[in-house]
C-alpha positions as a Markdown table, in Angstrom:
| # | Residue | x | y | z |
|---|---|---|---|---|
| 1 | Met | 193.7 | 7.4 | 131.5 |
| 2 | Lys | 196.5 | 8.4 | 133.8 |
| 3 | Phe | 198.8 | 11.4 | 133.0 |
| 4 | Trp | 201.5 | 10.3 | 135.4 |
| 5 | Lys | 201.7 | 6.7 | 134.1 |
| 6 | Lys | 205.2 | 5.3 | 134.3 |
| 7 | Ser | 207.0 | 5.2 | 131.0 |
| 8 | Leu | 207.8 | 1.7 | 129.5 |
| 9 | Val | 210.8 | 3.0 | 127.7 |
| 10 | Ala | 213.6 | 5.2 | 128.9 |
| 11 | Gly | 213.6 | 8.5 | 127.0 |
| 12 | Leu | 215.9 | 8.8 | 124.1 |
| 13 | Leu | 217.2 | 12.3 | 123.4 |
| 14 | Val | 215.2 | 14.0 | 120.6 |
| 15 | Ser | 213.7 | 11.0 | 118.9 |
| 16 | Gly | 216.7 | 8.8 | 119.3 |
| 17 | Gly | 219.0 | 11.5 | 118.1 |
| 18 | Leu | 218.2 | 10.6 | 114.5 |
| 19 | Trp | 218.2 | 14.1 | 113.1 |
| 20 | Leu | 221.4 | 15.0 | 115.0 |
| 21 | Gly | 223.2 | 12.2 | 113.3 |
| 22 | Ala | 221.8 | 13.2 | 109.9 |
| 23 | Cys | 223.2 | 16.6 | 110.3 |
| 24 | Gly | 226.7 | 15.4 | 110.8 |
| 25 | Asn | 229.1 | 17.4 | 113.0 |
| 26 | Glu | 228.4 | 20.8 | 114.5 |
| 27 | Asn | 230.2 | 22.8 | 111.8 |
| 28 | Gln | 228.2 | 21.0 | 109.0 |
| 29 | Ala | 225.0 | 21.7 | 110.9 |
| 30 | Gln | 225.8 | 25.4 | 111.1 |
| 31 | Asp | 226.7 | 25.6 | 107.5 |
| 32 | Gln | 223.4 | 23.9 | 106.5 |
| 33 | Thr | 221.2 | 26.0 | 108.7 |
| 34 | Asp | 223.0 | 29.4 | 108.9 |
| 35 | Gly | 220.5 | 32.1 | 108.3 |
| 36 | Met | 217.5 | 29.9 | 108.1 |
| 37 | Val | 214.3 | 31.2 | 109.6 |
| 38 | Leu | 211.4 | 29.0 | 110.8 |
| 39 | Thr | 208.0 | 30.6 | 111.4 |
| 40 | Val | 205.7 | 29.2 | 114.0 |
| 41 | Ser | 202.1 | 30.3 | 114.7 |
| 42 | Thr | 201.5 | 31.1 | 118.4 |
| 43 | Trp | 199.0 | 32.8 | 120.6 |
| 44 | Asn | 199.6 | 35.4 | 123.4 |
| 45 | Tyr | 203.4 | 34.8 | 122.9 |
| 46 | Asp | 204.5 | 37.2 | 125.7 |
| 47 | Thr | 202.4 | 35.5 | 128.3 |
| 48 | Thr | 202.7 | 31.9 | 127.2 |
| 49 | Pro | 206.3 | 31.0 | 128.4 |
| 50 | Glu | 206.8 | 27.6 | 126.8 |
| 51 | Phe | 206.9 | 29.1 | 123.3 |
| 52 | Asp | 209.9 | 31.3 | 123.8 |
| 53 | Lys | 211.7 | 28.6 | 125.9 |
| 54 | Leu | 211.2 | 26.0 | 123.2 |
| 55 | Phe | 212.2 | 28.4 | 120.4 |
| 56 | Arg | 215.4 | 29.4 | 122.1 |
| 57 | Ala | 216.4 | 25.9 | 123.0 |
| 58 | Phe | 215.9 | 24.7 | 119.5 |
| 59 | Glu | 218.0 | 27.6 | 118.2 |
| 60 | Lys | 220.7 | 26.5 | 120.6 |
| 61 | Glu | 220.7 | 23.0 | 119.2 |
| 62 | Asn | 220.6 | 24.3 | 115.6 |
| 63 | Pro | 223.2 | 27.2 | 115.2 |
| 64 | Gly | 222.2 | 29.6 | 112.6 |
| 65 | Val | 218.5 | 28.9 | 112.8 |
| 66 | Thr | 216.1 | 31.7 | 113.9 |
| 67 | Val | 212.6 | 30.7 | 115.1 |
| 68 | Lys | 210.1 | 33.5 | 114.7 |
| 69 | Pro | 206.6 | 33.6 | 116.2 |
| 70 | Val | 203.6 | 34.5 | 114.1 |
| 71 | Asp | 201.6 | 35.7 | 117.1 |
| 72 | Ile | 197.8 | 35.8 | 117.3 |
| 73 | Ala | 195.5 | 36.8 | 120.1 |
| 74 | Ser | 194.3 | 33.7 | 122.0 |
| 75 | Asp | 190.6 | 34.3 | 121.6 |
| 76 | Asp | 191.0 | 34.9 | 117.8 |
| 77 | Tyr | 193.6 | 32.2 | 117.2 |
| 78 | Asp | 191.6 | 29.6 | 115.3 |
| 79 | Thr | 189.5 | 32.0 | 113.4 |
| 80 | Lys | 192.6 | 33.9 | 112.2 |
| 81 | Leu | 194.6 | 30.8 | 111.4 |
| 82 | Thr | 191.7 | 29.4 | 109.4 |
| 83 | Thr | 191.6 | 32.6 | 107.3 |
| 84 | Met | 195.4 | 32.5 | 106.9 |
| 85 | Leu | 195.4 | 29.0 | 105.6 |
| 86 | Ala | 192.5 | 29.6 | 103.3 |
| 87 | Ser | 194.5 | 32.4 | 101.6 |
| 88 | Gly | 197.6 | 30.2 | 101.1 |
| 89 | Asp | 199.7 | 31.4 | 104.1 |
| 90 | Ser | 203.1 | 29.7 | 104.3 |
| 91 | Thr | 203.8 | 29.9 | 108.1 |
| 92 | Asp | 206.0 | 26.7 | 108.6 |
| 93 | Val | 204.8 | 25.3 | 111.8 |
| 94 | Leu | 201.2 | 25.6 | 113.0 |
| 95 | Thr | 200.3 | 25.2 | 116.7 |
| 96 | Met | 197.2 | 22.9 | 117.1 |
| 97 | Lys | 195.5 | 24.6 | 120.0 |
| 98 | Asn | 193.0 | 21.8 | 120.4 |
| 99 | Leu | 191.8 | 18.6 | 118.8 |
| 100 | Leu | 188.7 | 20.4 | 117.2 |
| 101 | Ser | 190.9 | 22.8 | 115.2 |
| 102 | Tyr | 193.4 | 20.0 | 114.4 |
| 103 | Ser | 190.7 | 17.9 | 112.8 |
| 104 | Asn | 189.4 | 21.0 | 110.9 |
| 105 | Tyr | 192.8 | 21.6 | 109.3 |
| 106 | Ala | 193.7 | 18.0 | 108.7 |
| 107 | Leu | 190.4 | 17.2 | 107.0 |
| 108 | Arg | 190.9 | 20.2 | 104.7 |
| 109 | Asp | 194.3 | 18.7 | 103.6 |
| 110 | Gln | 196.2 | 21.7 | 104.9 |
| 111 | Leu | 198.7 | 19.7 | 107.1 |
| 112 | Val | 201.6 | 17.4 | 106.2 |
| 113 | Asp | 200.9 | 13.7 | 106.8 |
| 114 | Leu | 203.5 | 12.7 | 109.5 |
| 115 | Ser | 202.4 | 9.0 | 109.8 |
| 116 | Ser | 205.5 | 7.4 | 108.2 |
| 117 | His | 207.9 | 9.6 | 110.0 |
| 118 | Ile | 206.3 | 9.1 | 113.4 |
| 119 | Lys | 206.7 | 5.3 | 113.1 |
| 120 | Asp | 210.5 | 5.7 | 113.5 |
| 121 | Leu | 210.2 | 7.9 | 116.6 |
| 122 | Asp | 210.3 | 7.0 | 120.3 |
| 123 | Thr | 206.6 | 7.9 | 121.0 |
| 124 | Asp | 205.9 | 5.4 | 123.9 |
| 125 | Pro | 206.2 | 8.0 | 126.6 |
| 126 | Ala | 203.6 | 10.1 | 124.8 |
| 127 | Met | 201.5 | 7.4 | 123.3 |
| 128 | Glu | 198.2 | 8.4 | 125.0 |
| 129 | Ser | 198.5 | 11.8 | 123.4 |
| 130 | Tyr | 199.5 | 10.5 | 120.0 |
| 131 | Glu | 196.4 | 8.3 | 119.9 |
| 132 | Met | 194.2 | 11.4 | 120.2 |
| 133 | Tyr | 195.6 | 12.7 | 116.8 |
| 134 | Asp | 194.7 | 9.6 | 114.8 |
| 135 | Ile | 192.4 | 10.3 | 111.9 |
| 136 | Asp | 191.5 | 7.2 | 109.9 |
| 137 | Gly | 194.9 | 5.7 | 110.7 |
| 138 | Lys | 196.9 | 8.8 | 109.8 |
| 139 | Thr | 198.6 | 11.4 | 112.1 |
| 140 | Tyr | 199.2 | 15.1 | 111.1 |
| 141 | Ala | 200.6 | 16.5 | 114.2 |
| 142 | Gln | 203.1 | 15.7 | 117.1 |
| 143 | Pro | 201.9 | 16.5 | 120.6 |
| 144 | Tyr | 204.3 | 18.4 | 122.9 |
| 145 | Arg | 202.0 | 19.4 | 125.7 |
| 146 | Thr | 199.1 | 17.7 | 127.5 |
| 147 | Asp | 196.8 | 19.6 | 129.8 |
| 148 | Phe | 193.9 | 18.8 | 132.2 |
| 149 | Trp | 191.8 | 20.9 | 134.4 |
| 150 | Val | 192.2 | 21.5 | 138.1 |
| 151 | Leu | 190.9 | 23.9 | 140.8 |
| 152 | Tyr | 193.2 | 26.9 | 141.6 |
| 153 | Tyr | 192.7 | 28.7 | 144.9 |
| 154 | Asn | 194.0 | 31.8 | 146.6 |
| 155 | Lys | 195.4 | 30.8 | 150.0 |
| 156 | Lys | 195.3 | 34.4 | 151.4 |
| 157 | Leu | 191.6 | 34.8 | 150.7 |
| 158 | Phe | 190.9 | 31.5 | 152.3 |
| 159 | Asp | 193.0 | 32.4 | 155.3 |
| 160 | Glu | 191.3 | 35.7 | 155.7 |
| 161 | Ala | 187.9 | 34.0 | 155.7 |
| 162 | Gly | 189.1 | 31.4 | 158.2 |
| 163 | Leu | 188.2 | 28.6 | 155.8 |
| 164 | Pro | 190.2 | 25.4 | 155.1 |
| 165 | Tyr | 191.7 | 25.0 | 151.7 |
| 166 | Pro | 189.6 | 23.0 | 149.2 |
| 167 | Asp | 190.1 | 19.3 | 149.0 |
| 168 | Asn | 188.0 | 17.0 | 146.9 |
| 169 | Leu | 184.9 | 19.3 | 146.9 |
| 170 | Thr | 181.5 | 18.4 | 145.6 |
| 171 | Trp | 179.9 | 21.0 | 143.4 |
| 172 | Glu | 177.5 | 21.7 | 146.2 |
| 173 | Glu | 180.4 | 22.4 | 148.5 |
| 174 | Tyr | 182.1 | 24.5 | 145.9 |
| 175 | Glu | 179.0 | 26.7 | 145.4 |
| 176 | Glu | 178.7 | 27.2 | 149.2 |
| 177 | Leu | 182.3 | 28.1 | 149.6 |
| 178 | Ala | 182.1 | 30.6 | 146.7 |
| 179 | Lys | 179.2 | 32.4 | 148.5 |
| 180 | Glu | 181.1 | 32.5 | 151.8 |
| 181 | Leu | 184.2 | 33.9 | 150.1 |
| 182 | Ser | 182.6 | 36.6 | 148.0 |
| 183 | Lys | 182.9 | 40.3 | 148.7 |
| 184 | Pro | 181.0 | 41.7 | 145.7 |
| 185 | Glu | 181.1 | 45.3 | 147.2 |
| 186 | Glu | 184.9 | 45.0 | 146.7 |
| 187 | Gln | 184.6 | 43.2 | 143.3 |
| 188 | Val | 186.1 | 40.1 | 144.9 |
| 189 | Tyr | 184.3 | 36.9 | 144.2 |
| 190 | Gly | 184.4 | 33.4 | 145.7 |
| 191 | Ala | 184.8 | 32.0 | 142.2 |
| 192 | Tyr | 185.7 | 33.1 | 138.7 |
| 193 | Gln | 184.4 | 31.1 | 135.7 |
| 194 | His | 185.8 | 32.1 | 132.4 |
| 195 | Thr | 183.6 | 32.8 | 129.4 |
| 196 | Trp | 184.5 | 29.6 | 127.3 |
| 197 | Arg | 181.7 | 27.1 | 126.8 |
| 198 | Ser | 184.2 | 24.4 | 127.9 |
| 199 | Thr | 184.0 | 25.7 | 131.5 |
| 200 | Val | 180.5 | 24.3 | 131.6 |
| 201 | Gln | 180.0 | 21.9 | 128.7 |
| 202 | Ala | 183.3 | 20.0 | 128.6 |
| 203 | Ile | 183.4 | 19.5 | 132.4 |
| 204 | Ala | 179.8 | 18.3 | 132.4 |
| 205 | Ala | 180.4 | 15.9 | 129.5 |
| 206 | Ala | 183.5 | 14.5 | 131.3 |
| 207 | Gln | 181.7 | 13.9 | 134.5 |
| 208 | Asn | 178.7 | 12.3 | 132.9 |
| 209 | Asn | 180.5 | 10.1 | 130.4 |
| 210 | Lys | 178.9 | 12.0 | 127.5 |
| 211 | Asn | 180.1 | 13.1 | 124.0 |
| 212 | Leu | 179.5 | 16.7 | 122.9 |
| 213 | Val | 179.3 | 15.5 | 119.3 |
| 214 | Glu | 176.1 | 13.5 | 120.1 |
| 215 | Pro | 173.0 | 15.7 | 120.3 |
| 216 | Asp | 171.9 | 14.5 | 123.7 |
| 217 | Tyr | 172.6 | 17.4 | 126.1 |
| 218 | Gly | 170.2 | 17.0 | 129.0 |
| 219 | Phe | 173.1 | 16.4 | 131.4 |
| 220 | Leu | 174.1 | 20.1 | 130.9 |
| 221 | Gly | 171.0 | 21.4 | 132.8 |
| 222 | Glu | 172.2 | 21.1 | 136.4 |
| 223 | Tyr | 175.6 | 22.6 | 135.5 |
| 224 | Tyr | 174.0 | 25.7 | 133.9 |
| 225 | Asp | 171.5 | 26.0 | 136.7 |
| 226 | Arg | 174.4 | 26.2 | 139.2 |
| 227 | Val | 176.2 | 28.9 | 137.1 |
| 228 | Leu | 173.0 | 31.0 | 137.0 |
| 229 | Arg | 172.5 | 30.6 | 140.8 |
| 230 | Met | 176.1 | 31.6 | 141.5 |
| 231 | Gln | 175.7 | 34.7 | 139.2 |
| 232 | Glu | 172.5 | 35.7 | 141.0 |
| 233 | Asp | 174.1 | 35.2 | 144.4 |
| 234 | Gln | 177.1 | 37.2 | 143.3 |
| 235 | Ala | 179.3 | 34.3 | 144.2 |
| 236 | Gln | 181.1 | 34.8 | 140.9 |
| 237 | Met | 181.3 | 37.5 | 138.3 |
| 238 | Asp | 178.4 | 37.4 | 135.9 |
| 239 | Phe | 179.0 | 36.3 | 132.3 |
| 240 | Gly | 177.8 | 39.5 | 130.7 |
| 241 | Thr | 180.4 | 41.6 | 132.6 |
| 242 | Ala | 183.2 | 39.2 | 131.9 |
| 243 | Lys | 182.4 | 39.0 | 128.2 |
| 244 | Ser | 181.7 | 42.7 | 127.6 |
| 245 | Thr | 184.8 | 43.9 | 129.5 |
| 246 | Asn | 187.1 | 41.3 | 128.0 |
| 247 | Val | 188.1 | 40.1 | 131.5 |
| 248 | Thr | 191.1 | 37.7 | 131.5 |
| 249 | Tyr | 191.2 | 34.8 | 133.9 |
| 250 | Gln | 194.9 | 35.7 | 134.7 |
| 251 | Ser | 193.9 | 39.1 | 135.9 |
| 252 | Gln | 191.1 | 37.8 | 138.1 |
| 253 | Phe | 193.2 | 35.3 | 139.9 |
| 254 | Glu | 196.6 | 37.1 | 140.0 |
| 255 | Asn | 195.0 | 40.3 | 141.3 |
| 256 | Ser | 193.2 | 38.3 | 144.0 |
| 257 | Lys | 189.8 | 39.0 | 142.6 |
| 258 | Ala | 188.7 | 35.4 | 142.8 |
| 259 | Ala | 189.3 | 32.9 | 145.6 |
| 260 | Met | 188.8 | 29.8 | 143.3 |
| 261 | Met | 189.1 | 29.3 | 139.6 |
| 262 | Tyr | 189.1 | 26.1 | 137.6 |
| 263 | Met | 191.5 | 26.2 | 134.7 |
| 264 | Gly | 193.8 | 24.1 | 132.7 |
| 265 | Ser | 197.2 | 22.9 | 134.0 |
| 266 | Trp | 198.9 | 25.0 | 131.4 |
| 267 | Tyr | 198.2 | 28.1 | 133.6 |
| 268 | Met | 200.7 | 26.9 | 136.2 |
| 269 | Gly | 203.7 | 27.7 | 134.0 |
| 270 | Ala | 202.4 | 31.2 | 133.2 |
| 271 | Leu | 201.6 | 31.8 | 136.9 |
| 272 | Leu | 205.0 | 30.7 | 138.1 |
| 273 | Thr | 206.6 | 32.8 | 135.5 |
| 274 | Asn | 204.6 | 35.9 | 136.5 |
| 275 | Ile | 205.4 | 35.3 | 140.2 |
| 276 | Asp | 209.1 | 35.1 | 139.3 |
| 277 | Ala | 208.8 | 38.3 | 137.3 |
| 278 | Gly | 207.2 | 40.1 | 140.2 |
| 279 | Thr | 204.0 | 40.9 | 138.4 |
| 280 | Thr | 201.9 | 39.1 | 140.9 |
| 281 | Asp | 202.4 | 38.0 | 144.5 |
| 282 | Val | 199.4 | 35.7 | 144.7 |
| 283 | Glu | 199.7 | 32.8 | 147.1 |
| 284 | Trp | 198.2 | 29.8 | 145.4 |
| 285 | Gly | 197.5 | 26.1 | 145.5 |
| 286 | Ile | 195.6 | 23.6 | 143.5 |
| 287 | Ser | 193.0 | 21.0 | 144.3 |
| 288 | Gln | 190.9 | 18.5 | 142.3 |
| 289 | Met | 188.1 | 19.6 | 140.0 |
| 290 | Pro | 184.8 | 19.6 | 142.0 |
| 291 | Gln | 182.8 | 16.4 | 141.5 |
| 292 | Asn | 179.2 | 15.3 | 141.5 |
| 293 | Glu | 179.6 | 13.0 | 144.4 |
| 294 | Lys | 182.3 | 12.7 | 147.1 |
| 295 | Gly | 184.2 | 9.5 | 147.3 |
| 296 | Lys | 183.9 | 8.7 | 143.6 |
| 297 | Glu | 186.7 | 8.7 | 141.0 |
| 298 | Ile | 188.2 | 12.1 | 140.2 |
| 299 | Gln | 186.9 | 13.1 | 136.7 |
| 300 | Thr | 188.1 | 16.0 | 134.7 |
| 301 | Phe | 188.8 | 16.9 | 131.1 |
| 302 | Gly | 191.8 | 17.9 | 129.1 |
| 303 | Ser | 193.4 | 18.0 | 125.7 |
| 304 | Pro | 196.9 | 17.8 | 124.2 |
| 305 | Thr | 198.5 | 20.6 | 122.2 |
| 306 | Ala | 200.6 | 19.8 | 119.2 |
| 307 | Phe | 202.7 | 21.2 | 116.4 |
| 308 | Ala | 201.9 | 20.5 | 112.8 |
| 309 | Ile | 203.6 | 21.3 | 109.4 |
| 310 | Asn | 201.8 | 23.5 | 107.0 |
| 311 | Lys | 201.6 | 22.0 | 103.5 |
| 312 | Asn | 202.6 | 25.4 | 102.1 |
| 313 | Ser | 205.8 | 25.6 | 104.2 |
| 314 | Lys | 209.0 | 26.2 | 102.3 |
| 315 | Glu | 211.1 | 24.7 | 105.2 |
| 316 | Gln | 209.4 | 21.4 | 105.8 |
| 317 | Glu | 212.7 | 19.5 | 106.6 |
| 318 | Leu | 213.6 | 22.1 | 109.3 |
| 319 | Ala | 210.0 | 22.1 | 110.5 |
| 320 | Gln | 210.2 | 18.4 | 111.0 |
| 321 | Lys | 213.3 | 18.8 | 113.1 |
| 322 | Phe | 211.5 | 21.3 | 115.3 |
| 323 | Leu | 208.5 | 19.0 | 115.8 |
| 324 | Asp | 210.8 | 16.1 | 116.8 |
| 325 | Phe | 212.7 | 18.4 | 119.2 |
| 326 | Cys | 209.6 | 19.8 | 120.9 |
| 327 | Ser | 207.7 | 16.5 | 121.2 |
| 328 | Gly | 210.7 | 14.4 | 122.3 |
| 329 | Glu | 212.7 | 14.2 | 125.6 |
| 330 | Ala | 214.6 | 17.5 | 125.0 |
| 331 | Gly | 211.5 | 19.5 | 124.5 |
| 332 | Ala | 209.9 | 17.7 | 127.5 |
| 333 | Lys | 212.7 | 18.9 | 129.7 |
| 334 | Val | 212.3 | 22.4 | 128.6 |
| 335 | Leu | 208.6 | 22.4 | 129.3 |
| 336 | Ala | 208.9 | 20.7 | 132.7 |
| 337 | Glu | 211.4 | 23.3 | 133.8 |
| 338 | Val | 208.9 | 26.1 | 133.3 |
| 339 | Gly | 205.9 | 24.2 | 134.9 |
| 340 | Val | 204.2 | 23.0 | 131.7 |
| 341 | Val | 203.0 | 19.4 | 131.5 |
| 342 | Pro | 204.7 | 17.7 | 128.5 |
| 343 | Ser | 203.1 | 15.0 | 126.5 |
| 344 | Tyr | 206.4 | 13.0 | 126.6 |
| 345 | Arg | 206.6 | 11.7 | 130.2 |
| 346 | Thr | 209.0 | 9.5 | 132.0 |
| 347 | Asp | 209.8 | 9.2 | 135.7 |
| 348 | Ala | 212.7 | 11.6 | 135.2 |
| 349 | Ile | 210.6 | 14.1 | 133.4 |
| 350 | Asn | 207.9 | 13.9 | 136.1 |
| 351 | Glu | 210.5 | 14.5 | 138.9 |
| 352 | Leu | 211.9 | 17.5 | 137.0 |
| 353 | Tyr | 208.4 | 18.9 | 136.6 |
| 354 | Phe | 207.6 | 18.8 | 140.3 |
| 355 | Ser | 211.0 | 20.2 | 141.3 |
| 356 | Arg | 210.2 | 23.6 | 139.7 |
| 357 | Lys | 210.4 | 26.3 | 142.3 |
| 358 | Gly | 207.0 | 27.3 | 143.5 |
| 359 | Met | 205.3 | 24.2 | 142.3 |
| 360 | Pro | 202.8 | 22.9 | 145.0 |
| 361 | Asn | 203.8 | 19.5 | 146.3 |
| 362 | Asp | 201.3 | 18.8 | 149.0 |
| 363 | Glu | 199.2 | 15.7 | 149.1 |
| 364 | Val | 196.1 | 17.3 | 147.7 |
| 365 | Ser | 198.1 | 18.8 | 144.8 |
| 366 | Gln | 199.5 | 15.3 | 144.0 |
| 367 | Thr | 196.0 | 13.9 | 144.0 |
| 368 | Ala | 194.9 | 16.7 | 141.7 |
| 369 | Phe | 197.7 | 15.8 | 139.3 |
| 370 | Asn | 196.6 | 12.2 | 139.1 |
| 371 | Pro | 192.9 | 12.1 | 138.3 |
| 372 | Glu | 191.3 | 8.7 | 137.6 |
| 373 | Lys | 189.7 | 9.9 | 134.5 |
| 374 | Ile | 190.7 | 12.6 | 132.0 |
| 375 | Ala | 188.2 | 12.9 | 129.1 |
| 376 | Ile | 189.0 | 14.5 | 125.7 |
| 377 | Glu | 187.5 | 18.0 | 125.6 |
| 378 | Phe | 186.1 | 17.6 | 122.0 |
| 379 | Pro | 186.5 | 14.5 | 119.9 |
| 380 | Val | 187.7 | 14.6 | 116.3 |
| 381 | Asp | 184.7 | 14.9 | 114.0 |
| 382 | Glu | 184.1 | 16.3 | 110.5 |
| 383 | Asn | 181.2 | 18.4 | 111.8 |
| 384 | Gly | 183.2 | 19.5 | 114.9 |
| 385 | Pro | 183.6 | 23.2 | 114.0 |
| 386 | Ala | 180.0 | 23.7 | 113.1 |
| 387 | Ile | 178.9 | 21.9 | 116.4 |
| 388 | Asp | 181.3 | 23.9 | 118.4 |
| 389 | Lys | 179.8 | 27.1 | 117.0 |
| 390 | Ile | 176.3 | 26.0 | 117.9 |
| 391 | Leu | 177.2 | 25.0 | 121.4 |
| 392 | Gln | 179.1 | 28.3 | 122.0 |
| 393 | Glu | 176.1 | 30.4 | 120.7 |
| 394 | Glu | 173.6 | 28.6 | 123.0 |
| 395 | His | 176.1 | 28.8 | 125.9 |
| 396 | Glu | 176.1 | 32.6 | 125.7 |
| 397 | Leu | 172.3 | 32.9 | 125.3 |
| 398 | Ile | 171.9 | 30.9 | 128.5 |
| 399 | Leu | 174.4 | 33.0 | 130.5 |
| 400 | Val | 173.1 | 36.4 | 129.4 |
| 401 | Gly | 169.5 | 35.3 | 130.3 |
| 402 | Asp | 168.1 | 35.2 | 126.7 |
| 403 | Glu | 167.2 | 31.5 | 126.9 |
| 404 | Thr | 166.6 | 29.2 | 129.8 |
| 405 | Pro | 168.9 | 26.2 | 130.1 |
| 406 | Lys | 166.0 | 23.9 | 129.0 |
| 407 | Glu | 165.2 | 26.1 | 126.0 |
| 408 | Ala | 168.8 | 26.2 | 125.0 |
| 409 | Ile | 169.4 | 22.5 | 125.4 |
| 410 | Gly | 166.5 | 21.8 | 123.2 |
| 411 | Asn | 167.9 | 24.2 | 120.6 |
| 412 | Met | 171.3 | 22.6 | 120.8 |
| 413 | Glu | 170.0 | 19.1 | 120.2 |
| 414 | Lys | 167.8 | 20.3 | 117.2 |
| 415 | Arg | 170.5 | 22.3 | 115.6 |
| 416 | Val | 173.3 | 19.7 | 116.0 |
| 417 | Lys | 171.0 | 17.0 | 114.6 |
| 418 | Gln | 170.3 | 19.2 | 111.6 |
| 419 | Glu | 174.1 | 19.9 | 111.1 |
| 420 | Ser | 174.9 | 16.1 | 111.3 |
| 421 | Glu | 172.3 | 15.0 | 108.8 |
C-alpha cells in the first residue's frame, strides 16, 4: 500500500461541490446557518494544529457557523469519549482517533451510518483509507488524515557526536547509534521510545506480517529484548520514569533530550507549528523506520483518522457538511499547508504538502515518505478493545520488569484466546 499513489481522478472541490449547491447563494447559506454551533470532540486542541485550521476554514465557508471543540486529554481520549457516549452525550462530530475505537463505537450503534451518502462522493483519492473503515459493508466515518511512522532525528546532536544522519537503519544499527549518542549524566538519550504499546507491538506486527488480534505473539520477543537492553544500557529513558513522570514525546524531542525518536507522521505538523511559534529551535530530519534486515522493503505501520457523526447529534445535517469538507479536497489543502498528511491525496495535494516551509525534502526523507508497506495498526474486531487492554497491561509488566518477555507473551496468548472464545 503506497501513501503517495497518484490519484486516478482530479480532485473536485468539497465532494463535487454538492453541498455548496444545495445551500444556494451565500446570503441564503448565511440565513440558514447564522448562529448555528457545531461541537466536535478533539484531543490536545492547543497542540494539535489541524483541528483549529479545519474549524476556522469550515466557518469561513459557512458564514454564521461556529465550530466548538470538546477537548479531551490525548491519553484519556477514548476512555472519556466512551463514557460520554454511554451517558447519552450529544457532541455532534466525534473524532475517531484510531480504527480500534472506531469499531468499538460503530458496533455499539453509536455512529450514523454514512454508507449511502459516501457513494455520491469523490472518494477515489482517499480510497485506501475508506476501505479501512468498512464494517460488514457499511461505513460510519470519513477519513481526513492518514498517518504512518517514521524515524525523527536531531541533526545537532548527530553533528556534535560526529555521526552521519540515519539512513535505512537496521534495528541493530539503531541500537548501537543510540548507545553512542546517549549522555545519561545530562539526561540526554540516544533514543526516546514513548510508553504506548504500539511503539513495540504495532511495529513488530507490521514488520513480521502478523495480526495483533490473533493470539500468536512469539514475534514480539526480540523487540522487547531490545527495549530492555537499551533501557539497561541507558541508551533510552526507562519506561518506568517516562510513565511515572508523564513525559511527553514532544518535550523529549523538542528540548533536545533525544537524538532519535520514532513517531507518527502527524507529529511533523505540530513540530513545524512549534518551530514557527518559537517554542523550539530543534533542527530535525526524518528517516525510514529501522528494519530487521537491510536491503529489504521498508515496512512500517499506520492508521487513518476520521470524523464520525454522533447518533445523538441534534445537528446531523451540518455535521455531514463538516465531514464532507474535511475529508475532501478543501480539507486536504488545509491539512497539507500545516504539514499534516491528508487521506485525500492527488498530485497537487502532495506538491502542496512538501512545499510547506521547514518540511524536509532530501532524498532520505522522500524515501521515508514512500514506504513499500504500511500495515494497519490494529484491525477492526469486535473483541478489539478487550484485546488492546490485555496487550497494554502485559506491555507495561514487561517494561517495568515484573514479567519477562517470554512470560508476558505466554500470558498474552492465553488471555486473548480466552477473550475470543
